[in-house]
mmCIF file of C-alpha atoms in Angstrom:
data_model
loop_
_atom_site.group_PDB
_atom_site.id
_atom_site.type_symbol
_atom_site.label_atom_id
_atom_site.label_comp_id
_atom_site.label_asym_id
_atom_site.label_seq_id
_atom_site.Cartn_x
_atom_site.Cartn_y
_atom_site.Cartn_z
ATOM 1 C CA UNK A 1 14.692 15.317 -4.876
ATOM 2 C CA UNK A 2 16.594 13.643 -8.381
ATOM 3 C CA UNK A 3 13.916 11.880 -8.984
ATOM 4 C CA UNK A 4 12.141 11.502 -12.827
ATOM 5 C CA UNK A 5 9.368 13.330 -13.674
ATOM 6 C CA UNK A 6 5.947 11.820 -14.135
ATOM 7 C CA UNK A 7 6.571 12.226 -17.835
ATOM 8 C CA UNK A 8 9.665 9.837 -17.395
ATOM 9 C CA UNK A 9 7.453 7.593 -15.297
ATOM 10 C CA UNK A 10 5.018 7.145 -17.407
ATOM 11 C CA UNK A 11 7.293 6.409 -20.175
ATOM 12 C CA UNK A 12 9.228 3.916 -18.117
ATOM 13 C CA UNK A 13 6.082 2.103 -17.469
ATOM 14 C CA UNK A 14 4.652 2.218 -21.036
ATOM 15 C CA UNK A 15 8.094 0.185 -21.561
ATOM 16 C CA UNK A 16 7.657 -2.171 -19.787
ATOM 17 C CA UNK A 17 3.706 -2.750 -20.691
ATOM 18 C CA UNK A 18 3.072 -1.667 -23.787
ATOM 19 C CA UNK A 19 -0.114 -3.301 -23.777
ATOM 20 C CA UNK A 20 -1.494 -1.356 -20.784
ATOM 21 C CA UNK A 21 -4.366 1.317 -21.115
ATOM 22 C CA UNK A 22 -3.940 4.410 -20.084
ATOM 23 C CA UNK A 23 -6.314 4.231 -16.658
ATOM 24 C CA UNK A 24 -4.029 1.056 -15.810
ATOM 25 C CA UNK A 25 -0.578 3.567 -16.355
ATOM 26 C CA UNK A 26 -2.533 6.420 -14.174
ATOM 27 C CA UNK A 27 -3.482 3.466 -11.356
ATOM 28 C CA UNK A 28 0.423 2.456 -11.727
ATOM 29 C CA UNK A 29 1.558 6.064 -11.485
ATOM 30 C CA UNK A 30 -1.003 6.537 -8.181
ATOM 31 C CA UNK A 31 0.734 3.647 -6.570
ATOM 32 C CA UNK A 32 3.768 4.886 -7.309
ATOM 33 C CA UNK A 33 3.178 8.195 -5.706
ATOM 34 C CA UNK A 34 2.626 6.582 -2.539
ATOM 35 C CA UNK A 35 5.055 4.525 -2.266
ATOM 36 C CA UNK A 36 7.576 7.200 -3.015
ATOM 37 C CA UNK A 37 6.306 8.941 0.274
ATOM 38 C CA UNK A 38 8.702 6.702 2.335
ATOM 39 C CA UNK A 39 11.732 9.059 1.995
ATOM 40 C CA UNK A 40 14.114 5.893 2.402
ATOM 41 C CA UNK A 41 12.782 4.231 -0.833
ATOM 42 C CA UNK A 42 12.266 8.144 -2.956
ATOM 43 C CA UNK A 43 16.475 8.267 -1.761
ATOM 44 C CA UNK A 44 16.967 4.653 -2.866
ATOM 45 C CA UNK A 45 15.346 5.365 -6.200
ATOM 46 C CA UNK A 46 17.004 8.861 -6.821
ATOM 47 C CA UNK A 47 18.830 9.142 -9.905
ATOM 48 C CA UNK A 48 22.897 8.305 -9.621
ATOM 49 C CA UNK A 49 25.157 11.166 -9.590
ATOM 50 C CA UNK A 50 28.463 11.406 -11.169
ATOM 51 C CA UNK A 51 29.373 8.708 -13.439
ATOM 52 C CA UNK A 52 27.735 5.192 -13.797
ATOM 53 C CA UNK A 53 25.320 3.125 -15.705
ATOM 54 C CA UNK A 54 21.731 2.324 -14.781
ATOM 55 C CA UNK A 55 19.937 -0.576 -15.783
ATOM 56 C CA UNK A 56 15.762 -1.148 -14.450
ATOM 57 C CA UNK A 57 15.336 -4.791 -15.607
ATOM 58 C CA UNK A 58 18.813 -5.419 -16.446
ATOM 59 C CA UNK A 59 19.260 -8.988 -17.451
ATOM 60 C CA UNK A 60 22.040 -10.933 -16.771
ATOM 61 C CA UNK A 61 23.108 -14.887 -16.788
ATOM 62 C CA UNK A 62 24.160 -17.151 -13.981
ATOM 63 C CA UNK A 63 25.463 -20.063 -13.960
ATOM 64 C CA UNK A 64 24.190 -22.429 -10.809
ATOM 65 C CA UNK A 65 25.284 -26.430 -10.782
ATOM 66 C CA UNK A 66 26.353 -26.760 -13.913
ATOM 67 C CA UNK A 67 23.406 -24.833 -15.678
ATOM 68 C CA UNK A 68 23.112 -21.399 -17.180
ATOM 69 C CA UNK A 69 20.014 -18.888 -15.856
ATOM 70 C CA UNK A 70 18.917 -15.842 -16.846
ATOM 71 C CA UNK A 71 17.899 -13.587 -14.114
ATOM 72 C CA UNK A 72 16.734 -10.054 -14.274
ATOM 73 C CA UNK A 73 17.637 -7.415 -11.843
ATOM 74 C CA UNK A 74 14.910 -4.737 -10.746
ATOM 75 C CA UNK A 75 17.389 -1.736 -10.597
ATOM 76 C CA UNK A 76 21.267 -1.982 -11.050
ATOM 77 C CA UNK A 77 23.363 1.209 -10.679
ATOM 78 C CA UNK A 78 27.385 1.234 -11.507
ATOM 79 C CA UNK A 79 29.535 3.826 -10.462
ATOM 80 C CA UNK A 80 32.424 4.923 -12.492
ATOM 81 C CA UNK A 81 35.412 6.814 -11.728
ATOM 82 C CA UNK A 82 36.501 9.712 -14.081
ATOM 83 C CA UNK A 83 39.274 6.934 -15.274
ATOM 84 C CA UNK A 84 36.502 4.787 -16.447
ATOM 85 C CA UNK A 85 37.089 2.435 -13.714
ATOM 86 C CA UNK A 86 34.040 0.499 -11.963
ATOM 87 C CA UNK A 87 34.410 1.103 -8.327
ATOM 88 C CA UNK A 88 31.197 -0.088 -6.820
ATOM 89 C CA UNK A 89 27.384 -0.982 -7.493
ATOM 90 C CA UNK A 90 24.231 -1.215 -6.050
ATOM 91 C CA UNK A 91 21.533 -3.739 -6.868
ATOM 92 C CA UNK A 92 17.765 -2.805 -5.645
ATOM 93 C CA UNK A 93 14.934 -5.637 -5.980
ATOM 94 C CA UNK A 94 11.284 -4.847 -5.491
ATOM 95 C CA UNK A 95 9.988 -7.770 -3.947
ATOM 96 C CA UNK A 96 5.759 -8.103 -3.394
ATOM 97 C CA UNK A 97 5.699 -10.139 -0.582
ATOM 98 C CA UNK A 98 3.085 -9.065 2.086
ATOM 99 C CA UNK A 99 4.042 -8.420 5.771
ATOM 100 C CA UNK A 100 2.732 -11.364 7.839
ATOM 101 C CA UNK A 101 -0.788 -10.029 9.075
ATOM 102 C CA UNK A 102 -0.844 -12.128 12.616
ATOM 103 C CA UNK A 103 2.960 -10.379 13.738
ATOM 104 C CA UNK A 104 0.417 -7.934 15.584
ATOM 105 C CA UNK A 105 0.676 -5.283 12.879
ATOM 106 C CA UNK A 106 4.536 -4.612 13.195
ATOM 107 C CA UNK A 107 5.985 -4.079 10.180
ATOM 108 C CA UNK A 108 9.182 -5.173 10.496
ATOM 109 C CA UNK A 109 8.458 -8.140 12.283
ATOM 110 C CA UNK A 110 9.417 -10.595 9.787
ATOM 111 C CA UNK A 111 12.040 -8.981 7.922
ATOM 112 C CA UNK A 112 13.929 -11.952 8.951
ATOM 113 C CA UNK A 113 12.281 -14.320 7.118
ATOM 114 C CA UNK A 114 11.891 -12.260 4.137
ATOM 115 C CA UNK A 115 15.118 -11.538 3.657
ATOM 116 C CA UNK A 116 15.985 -15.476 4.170
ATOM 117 C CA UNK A 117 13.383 -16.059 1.474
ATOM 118 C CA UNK A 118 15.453 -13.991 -0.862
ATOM 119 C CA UNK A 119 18.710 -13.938 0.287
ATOM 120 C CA UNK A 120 20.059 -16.890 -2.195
ATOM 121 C CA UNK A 121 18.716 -14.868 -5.340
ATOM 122 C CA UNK A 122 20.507 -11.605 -4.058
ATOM 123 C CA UNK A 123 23.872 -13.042 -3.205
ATOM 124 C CA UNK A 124 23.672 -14.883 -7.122
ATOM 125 C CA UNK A 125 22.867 -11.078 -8.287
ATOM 126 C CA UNK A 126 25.888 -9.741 -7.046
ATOM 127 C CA UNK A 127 28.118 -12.679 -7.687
ATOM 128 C CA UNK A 128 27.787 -12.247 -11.553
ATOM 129 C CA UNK A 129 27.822 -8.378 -10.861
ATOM 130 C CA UNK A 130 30.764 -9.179 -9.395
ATOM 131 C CA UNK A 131 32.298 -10.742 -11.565
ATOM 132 C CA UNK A 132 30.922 -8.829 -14.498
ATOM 133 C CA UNK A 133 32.462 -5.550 -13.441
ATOM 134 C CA UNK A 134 35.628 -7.122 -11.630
ATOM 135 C CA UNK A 135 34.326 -5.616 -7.963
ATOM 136 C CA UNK A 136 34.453 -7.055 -4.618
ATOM 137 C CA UNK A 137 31.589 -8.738 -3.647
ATOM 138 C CA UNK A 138 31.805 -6.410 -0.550
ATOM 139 C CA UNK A 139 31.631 -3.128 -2.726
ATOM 140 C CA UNK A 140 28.059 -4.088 -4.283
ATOM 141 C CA UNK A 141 25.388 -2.797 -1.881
ATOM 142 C CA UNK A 142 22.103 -5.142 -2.224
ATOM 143 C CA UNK A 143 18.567 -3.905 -1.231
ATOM 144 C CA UNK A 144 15.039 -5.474 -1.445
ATOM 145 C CA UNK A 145 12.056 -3.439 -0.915
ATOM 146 C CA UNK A 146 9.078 -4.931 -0.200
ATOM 147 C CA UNK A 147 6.306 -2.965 -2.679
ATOM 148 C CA UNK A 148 3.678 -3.504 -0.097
ATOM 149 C CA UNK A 149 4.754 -1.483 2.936
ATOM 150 C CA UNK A 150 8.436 -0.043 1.636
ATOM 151 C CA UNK A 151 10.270 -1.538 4.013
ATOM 152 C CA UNK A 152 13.806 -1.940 2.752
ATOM 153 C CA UNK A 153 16.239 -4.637 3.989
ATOM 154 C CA UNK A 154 19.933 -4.590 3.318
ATOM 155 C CA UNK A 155 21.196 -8.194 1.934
ATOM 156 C CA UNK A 156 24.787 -8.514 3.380
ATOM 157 C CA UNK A 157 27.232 -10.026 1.300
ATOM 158 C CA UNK A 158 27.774 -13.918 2.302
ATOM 159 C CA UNK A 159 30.730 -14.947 4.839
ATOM 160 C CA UNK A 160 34.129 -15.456 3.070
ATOM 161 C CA UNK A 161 32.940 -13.376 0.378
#
């Protein structure tokens, strides 16, 4: 697996709460550790090969009726070709939502619904990735994964583009 090392982790996370104590990192890091036992989120979260650019947090403005937002991004990755050319991304946001507890235990039961709850927020993060890096809205890949029982959902990208 491409994945950092604990060391990198830890730094990462230090990052992004400087503020935190060290027993609040280690519980962070524990967590971690089991949620990188699903082997479809440790792939989702392995480190790009080849060329391309990888932002965790990576802020970027929208524009929505008139008025400019700023939106952050959990995890963008852009590929590059050897020509320096953009030729696709992927955008990954961690989402802590809780699976609906009376769906009989099922995991996946409403996926539906949580991907409706997001799916407007998504299809604005690839829109200005789109447009950003001059790519198809059909060659960014969009994925939430919901911290609580890594299930990941593919957001397709909307009708007519």
């Amino acid at each position: 697996e491409d994945l950092p090392s604990e060391a990198e982790f830890r730094a990462e996370i230090n990052a992004v709460a400087p503020r935190r104590d060290t027993a609040w990192v280690d519980l962070r890091l524990a967590e971690l550790g089991r949620y990188l036992e699903s082997p479809d989120v440790a792939q989702a979260l392995q480190k790009p090969t080849g060329r391309a650019f990888l932002g965790c947090e990576y802020p970027i403005l929208g524009q929505k009726g008139g008025v400019v937002r700023r939106m952050v991004v959990d995890r963008l990755v852009v590929e590059i070709n050897d020509a320096g050319v953009v030729q696709r991304a992927s955008i990954i946001d961690f989402k802590t939502d809780r699976p609906d507890p009376g769906l009989g235990g099922d995991p996946g039961a409403d996926l539906g619904e949580f991907l409706d709850r997001h799916r407007g927020q998504m299809n604005a993060y690839r829109a200005v990735i789109a447009e950003r890096y001059g790519l198809d809205p059909s060659r960014i890949s969009v994925s939430l994964i919901r911290v609580d029982d890594a299930q990941i959902v593919e957001v397709p990208p909307p009708e007519g583009g």
